[in-house]
Short mmCIF file of C-alpha atoms in Angstrom, two decimals:
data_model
loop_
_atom_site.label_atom_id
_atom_site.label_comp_id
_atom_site.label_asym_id
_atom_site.label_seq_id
_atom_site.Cartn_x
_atom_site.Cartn_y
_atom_site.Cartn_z
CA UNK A 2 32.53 123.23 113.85
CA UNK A 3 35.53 122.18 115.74
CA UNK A 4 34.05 121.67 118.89
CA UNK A 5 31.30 118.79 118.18
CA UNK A 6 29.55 118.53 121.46
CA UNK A 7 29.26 119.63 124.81
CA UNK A 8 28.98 116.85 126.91
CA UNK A 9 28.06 113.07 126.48
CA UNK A 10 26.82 110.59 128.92
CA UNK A 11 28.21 107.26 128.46
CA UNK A 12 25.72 104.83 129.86
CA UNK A 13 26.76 100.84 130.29
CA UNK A 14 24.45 99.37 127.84
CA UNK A 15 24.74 96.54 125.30
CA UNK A 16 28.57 96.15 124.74
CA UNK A 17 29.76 99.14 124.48
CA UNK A 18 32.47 100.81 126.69
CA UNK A 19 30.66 101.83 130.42
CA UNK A 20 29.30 98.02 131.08
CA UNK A 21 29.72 96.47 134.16
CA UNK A 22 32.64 93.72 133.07
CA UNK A 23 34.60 93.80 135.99
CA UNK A 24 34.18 90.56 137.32
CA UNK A 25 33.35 88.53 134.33
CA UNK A 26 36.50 90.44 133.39
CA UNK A 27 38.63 89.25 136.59
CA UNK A 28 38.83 85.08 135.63
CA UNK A 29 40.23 85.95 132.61
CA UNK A 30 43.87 86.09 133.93
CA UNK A 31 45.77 86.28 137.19
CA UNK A 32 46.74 89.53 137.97
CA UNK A 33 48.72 90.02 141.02
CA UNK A 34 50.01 93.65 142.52
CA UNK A 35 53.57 94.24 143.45
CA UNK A 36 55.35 95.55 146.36
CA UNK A 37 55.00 98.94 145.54
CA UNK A 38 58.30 101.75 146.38
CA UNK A 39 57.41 105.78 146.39
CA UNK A 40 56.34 107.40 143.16
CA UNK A 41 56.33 103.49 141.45
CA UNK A 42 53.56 100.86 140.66
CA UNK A 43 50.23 101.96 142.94
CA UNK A 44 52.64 103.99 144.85
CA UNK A 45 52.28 106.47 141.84
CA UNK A 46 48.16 106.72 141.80
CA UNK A 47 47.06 109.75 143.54
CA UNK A 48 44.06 109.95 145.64
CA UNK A 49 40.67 109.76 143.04
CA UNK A 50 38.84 112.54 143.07
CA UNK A 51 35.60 112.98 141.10
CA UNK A 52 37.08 116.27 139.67
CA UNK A 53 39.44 113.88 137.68
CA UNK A 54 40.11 114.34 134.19
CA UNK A 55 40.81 111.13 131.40
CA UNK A 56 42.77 111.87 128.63
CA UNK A 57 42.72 110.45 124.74
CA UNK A 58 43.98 112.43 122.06
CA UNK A 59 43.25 111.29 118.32
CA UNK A 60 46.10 112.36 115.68
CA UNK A 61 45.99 112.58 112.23
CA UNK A 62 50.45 111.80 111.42
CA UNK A 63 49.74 112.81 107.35
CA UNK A 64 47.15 115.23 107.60
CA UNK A 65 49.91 117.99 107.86
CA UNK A 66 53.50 118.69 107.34
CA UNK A 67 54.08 118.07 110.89
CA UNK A 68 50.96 116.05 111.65
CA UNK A 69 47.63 116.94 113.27
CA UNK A 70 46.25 116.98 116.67
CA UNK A 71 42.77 116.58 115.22
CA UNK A 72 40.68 115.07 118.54
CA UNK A 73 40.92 115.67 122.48
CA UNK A 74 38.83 113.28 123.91
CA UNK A 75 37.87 114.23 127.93
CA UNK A 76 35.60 111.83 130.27
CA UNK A 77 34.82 114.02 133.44
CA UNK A 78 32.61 111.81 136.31
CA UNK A 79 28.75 113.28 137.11
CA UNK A 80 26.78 111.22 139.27
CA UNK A 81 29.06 108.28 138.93
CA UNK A 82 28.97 108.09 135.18
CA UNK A 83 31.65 108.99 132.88
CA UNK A 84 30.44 111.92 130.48
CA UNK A 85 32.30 112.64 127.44
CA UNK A 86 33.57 115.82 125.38
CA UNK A 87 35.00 115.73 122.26
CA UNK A 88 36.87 118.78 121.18
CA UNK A 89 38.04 118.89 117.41
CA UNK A 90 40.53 120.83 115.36
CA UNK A 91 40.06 119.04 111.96
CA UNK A 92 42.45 121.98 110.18
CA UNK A 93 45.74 123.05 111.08
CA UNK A 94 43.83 126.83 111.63
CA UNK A 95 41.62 125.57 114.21
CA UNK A 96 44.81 123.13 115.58
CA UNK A 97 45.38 126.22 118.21
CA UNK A 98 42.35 127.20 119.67
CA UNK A 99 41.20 123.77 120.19
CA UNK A 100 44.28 123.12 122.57
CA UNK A 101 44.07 126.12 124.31
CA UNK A 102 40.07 125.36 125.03
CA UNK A 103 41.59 122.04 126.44
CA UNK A 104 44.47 123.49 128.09
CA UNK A 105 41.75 126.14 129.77
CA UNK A 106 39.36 123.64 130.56
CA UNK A 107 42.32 121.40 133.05
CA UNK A 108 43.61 124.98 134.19
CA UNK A 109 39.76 126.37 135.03
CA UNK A 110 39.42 122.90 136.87
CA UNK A 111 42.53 122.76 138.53
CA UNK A 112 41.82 126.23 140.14
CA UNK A 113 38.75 125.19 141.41
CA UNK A 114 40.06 121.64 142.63
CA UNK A 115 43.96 121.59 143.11
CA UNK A 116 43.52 118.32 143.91
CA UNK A 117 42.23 116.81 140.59
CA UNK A 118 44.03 115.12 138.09
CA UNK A 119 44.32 114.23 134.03
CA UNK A 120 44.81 110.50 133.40
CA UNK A 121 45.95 109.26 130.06
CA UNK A 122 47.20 105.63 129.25
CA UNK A 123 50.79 106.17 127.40
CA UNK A 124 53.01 108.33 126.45
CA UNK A 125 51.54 110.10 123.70
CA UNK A 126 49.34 112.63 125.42
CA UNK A 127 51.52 114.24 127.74
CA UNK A 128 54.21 114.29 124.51
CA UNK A 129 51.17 116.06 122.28
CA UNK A 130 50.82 118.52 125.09
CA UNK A 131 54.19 119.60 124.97
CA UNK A 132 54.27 119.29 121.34
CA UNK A 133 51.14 121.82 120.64
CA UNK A 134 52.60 124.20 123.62
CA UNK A 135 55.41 124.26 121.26
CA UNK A 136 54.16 124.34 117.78
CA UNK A 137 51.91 127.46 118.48
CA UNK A 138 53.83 129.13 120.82
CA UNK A 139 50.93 129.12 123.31
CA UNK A 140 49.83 127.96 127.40
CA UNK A 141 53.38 128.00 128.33
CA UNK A 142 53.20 128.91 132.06
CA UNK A 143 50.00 126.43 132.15
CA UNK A 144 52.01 123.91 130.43
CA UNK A 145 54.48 124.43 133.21
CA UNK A 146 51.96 124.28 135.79
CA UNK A 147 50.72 121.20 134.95
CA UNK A 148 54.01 119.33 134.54
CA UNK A 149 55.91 120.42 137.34
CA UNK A 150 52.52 119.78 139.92
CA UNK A 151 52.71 116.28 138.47
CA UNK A 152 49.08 116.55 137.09
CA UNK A 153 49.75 114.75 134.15
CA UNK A 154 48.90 110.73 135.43
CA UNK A 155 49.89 108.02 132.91
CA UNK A 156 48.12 104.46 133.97
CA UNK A 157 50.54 102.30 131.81
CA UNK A 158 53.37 103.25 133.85
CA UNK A 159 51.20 102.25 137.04
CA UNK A 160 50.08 98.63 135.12
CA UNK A 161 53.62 97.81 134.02
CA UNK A 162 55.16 98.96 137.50
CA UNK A 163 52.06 97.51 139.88
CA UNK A 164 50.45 94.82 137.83
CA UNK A 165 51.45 91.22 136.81
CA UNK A 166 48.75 90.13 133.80
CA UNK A 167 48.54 86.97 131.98
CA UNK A 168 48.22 89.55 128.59
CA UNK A 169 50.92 88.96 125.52
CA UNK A 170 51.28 93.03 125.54
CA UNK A 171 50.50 95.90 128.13
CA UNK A 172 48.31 98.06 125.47
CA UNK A 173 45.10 99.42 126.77
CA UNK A 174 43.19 97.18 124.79
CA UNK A 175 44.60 94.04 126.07
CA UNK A 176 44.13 95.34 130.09
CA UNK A 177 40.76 95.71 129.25
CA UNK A 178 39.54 92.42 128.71
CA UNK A 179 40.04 92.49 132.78
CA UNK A 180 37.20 95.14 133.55
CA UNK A 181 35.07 96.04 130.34
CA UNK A 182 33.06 94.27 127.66
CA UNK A 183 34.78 93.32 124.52
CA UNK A 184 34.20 96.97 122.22
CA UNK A 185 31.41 97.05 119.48
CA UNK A 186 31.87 99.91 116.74
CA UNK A 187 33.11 100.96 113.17
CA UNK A 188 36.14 101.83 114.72
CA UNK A 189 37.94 99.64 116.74
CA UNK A 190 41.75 99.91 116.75
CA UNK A 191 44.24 102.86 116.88
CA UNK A 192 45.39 102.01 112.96
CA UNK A 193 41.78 102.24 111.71
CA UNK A 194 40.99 105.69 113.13
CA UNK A 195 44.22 107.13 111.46
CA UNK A 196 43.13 105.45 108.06
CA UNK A 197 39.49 106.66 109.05
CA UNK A 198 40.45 110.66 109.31
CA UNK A 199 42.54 110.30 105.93
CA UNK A 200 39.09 108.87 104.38
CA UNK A 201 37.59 111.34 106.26
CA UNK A 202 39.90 114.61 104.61
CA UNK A 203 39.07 113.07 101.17
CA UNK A 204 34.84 112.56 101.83
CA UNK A 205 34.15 114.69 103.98
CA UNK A 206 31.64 112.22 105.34
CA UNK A 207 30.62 113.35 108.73
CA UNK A 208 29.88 109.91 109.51
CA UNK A 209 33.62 108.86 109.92
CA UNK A 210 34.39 111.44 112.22
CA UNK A 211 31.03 109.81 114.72
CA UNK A 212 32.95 107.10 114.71
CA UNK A 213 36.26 108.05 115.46
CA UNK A 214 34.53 109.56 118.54
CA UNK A 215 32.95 106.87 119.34
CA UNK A 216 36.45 104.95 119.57
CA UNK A 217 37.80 107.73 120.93
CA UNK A 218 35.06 108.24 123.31
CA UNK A 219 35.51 103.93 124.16
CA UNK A 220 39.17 104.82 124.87
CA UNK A 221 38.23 107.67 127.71
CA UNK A 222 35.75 105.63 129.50
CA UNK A 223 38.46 102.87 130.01
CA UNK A 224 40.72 104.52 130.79
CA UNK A 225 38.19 105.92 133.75
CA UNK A 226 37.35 102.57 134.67
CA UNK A 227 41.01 101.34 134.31
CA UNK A 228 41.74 103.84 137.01
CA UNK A 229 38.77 102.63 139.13
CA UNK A 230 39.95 98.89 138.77
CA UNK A 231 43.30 99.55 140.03
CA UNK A 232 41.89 101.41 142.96
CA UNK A 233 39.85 97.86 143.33
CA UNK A 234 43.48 95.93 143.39
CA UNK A 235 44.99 98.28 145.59
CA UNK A 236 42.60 97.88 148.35
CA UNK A 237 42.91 94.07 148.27
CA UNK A 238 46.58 94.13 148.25
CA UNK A 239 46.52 96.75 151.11
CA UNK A 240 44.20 94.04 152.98
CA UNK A 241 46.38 91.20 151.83
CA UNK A 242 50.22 93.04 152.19
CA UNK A 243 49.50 95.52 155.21
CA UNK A 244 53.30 95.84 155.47
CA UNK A 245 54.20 96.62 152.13
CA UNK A 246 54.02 100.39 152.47
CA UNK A 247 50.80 102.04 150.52
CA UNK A 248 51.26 105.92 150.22
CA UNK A 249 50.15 107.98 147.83
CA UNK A 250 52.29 110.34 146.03
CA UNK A 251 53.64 113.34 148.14
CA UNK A 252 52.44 116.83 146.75
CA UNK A 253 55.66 118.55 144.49
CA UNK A 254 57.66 121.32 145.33
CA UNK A 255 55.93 124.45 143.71
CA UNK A 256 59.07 125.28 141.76
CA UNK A 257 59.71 123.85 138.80
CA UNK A 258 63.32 121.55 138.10
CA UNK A 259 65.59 123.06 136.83
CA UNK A 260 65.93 120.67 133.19
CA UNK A 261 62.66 121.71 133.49
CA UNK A 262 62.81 125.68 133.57
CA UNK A 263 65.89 125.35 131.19
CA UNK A 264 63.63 123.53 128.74
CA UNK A 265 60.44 125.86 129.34
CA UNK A 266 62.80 128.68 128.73
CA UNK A 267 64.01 127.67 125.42
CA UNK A 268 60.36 127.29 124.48
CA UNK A 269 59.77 130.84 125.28
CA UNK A 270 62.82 132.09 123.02
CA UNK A 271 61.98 130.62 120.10
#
């Protein structure tokens, strides 16, 4: 089906994504924080709850006319470990219901917790959102909710904002070598899962698709120790800069901007 699997734990073992890296990970470069202003850098981390969300979404650019969605990749905490769903639309049909079991899922939990959050790394998730609200016409006033309550976190604005790393580049794979075990797997690197689903529409082999979650499933767990390493630097810097100026982000107005109701409301008419 579209939905392969329920729930994963992701245990720290051997080298795979979940190991305890962080400080073999710290030597590797200097990395200091930066005086931080409102709504920038660590300024722009909310408070971590355990009803946090991470983020990865897998997407197939050729597999369509307009490209495919294909993988949303979730890492909730239980017990201090990150477990892992994978939910799947590997056809254009099966494209909708896939994000709107996603978009329910964050909505269900958000009711329940308002104070939880979805962190993604980049752009490209909170763009795919928007994209798949769009495309099928569907979730728009959950869409809205979630971008005008600021749910929506993206670390690699906090890392290029907060962070100063002795890394050529700022992609998640390079700010990893700070916290996490270098990754073991078939499929290592954004460019080899895309070539790996186009195999996969060809073969058919079920066997690709394990381990495009397994990247995929690599990429959520970072990004949930990512956001538990810059907690880590923010609580030294706190120690080390008192005066700086540390708050968290202030809650949002409940009404939406108005770009943003103008641009929710051409959705709608389409």
């Amino acid at each position: 089906g579209d939905a392969r699997g329920s729930g994963r734990r992701v245990r720290g073992e051997g080298g795979r994504a979940g190991g305890g890296g962080g400080e073999r990970g710290r030597g590797r470069g200097r990395i200091q924080p930066e005086g931080e202003d409102a709504g920038r850098g660590m300024g722009a981390v909310p408070e971590p709850s355990v009803w946090d969300l991470m983020l990865d979404i897998e997407a197939g650019p050729w597999a369509t006319e307009v490209g495919l969605e294909y993988l949303r990749g979730v890492v909730e905490e239980v017990d201090g470990e990150p477990r892992y769903l994978d939910i799947w639309a590997t056809s254009k049909e099966a494209e909708k219901a896939a994000f709107e079991r996603f978009i329910r899922l964050v909505i269900d939990r958000l009711d329940a917790h308002p104070a939880m959050h979805v962190y993604h790394y980049g752009g490209y998730e909170a763009g795919a959102i928007k994209r798949l609200m769009q495309r099928h016409a569907t979730c728009v006033d959950e869409v809205d909710r979630l971008l005008r309550g600021d749910v929506l976190v993206d670390l690699l604005n906090v890392v290029r904002q907060g962070i100063r790393a002795s890394v050529e580049r700022y992609s998640l794979k390079d700010i990893e070598k700070f916290y996490m075990p270098a990754r073991e797997g078939p499929v290592t690197d954004a460019g080899f899962s895309v070539v790996a689903f186009e195999t996969w529409l060809k073969e058919g082999d079920p066997a690709i698709l394990d381990g495009i979650a397994l990247y995929n499933r690599d990429d959520c767990v970072s990004t949930w120790m990512l956001r538990a390493w810059l907690e880590e630097r923010r609580t030294e810097a706190i120690e080390r800069w008192p005066d700086l100026g540390w708050d968290r982000p202030f809650a949002v107005a409940p009404e939406p901007s108005a770009a943003l109701t103008d641009w929710l409301q051409k959705v709608e008419d389409r």
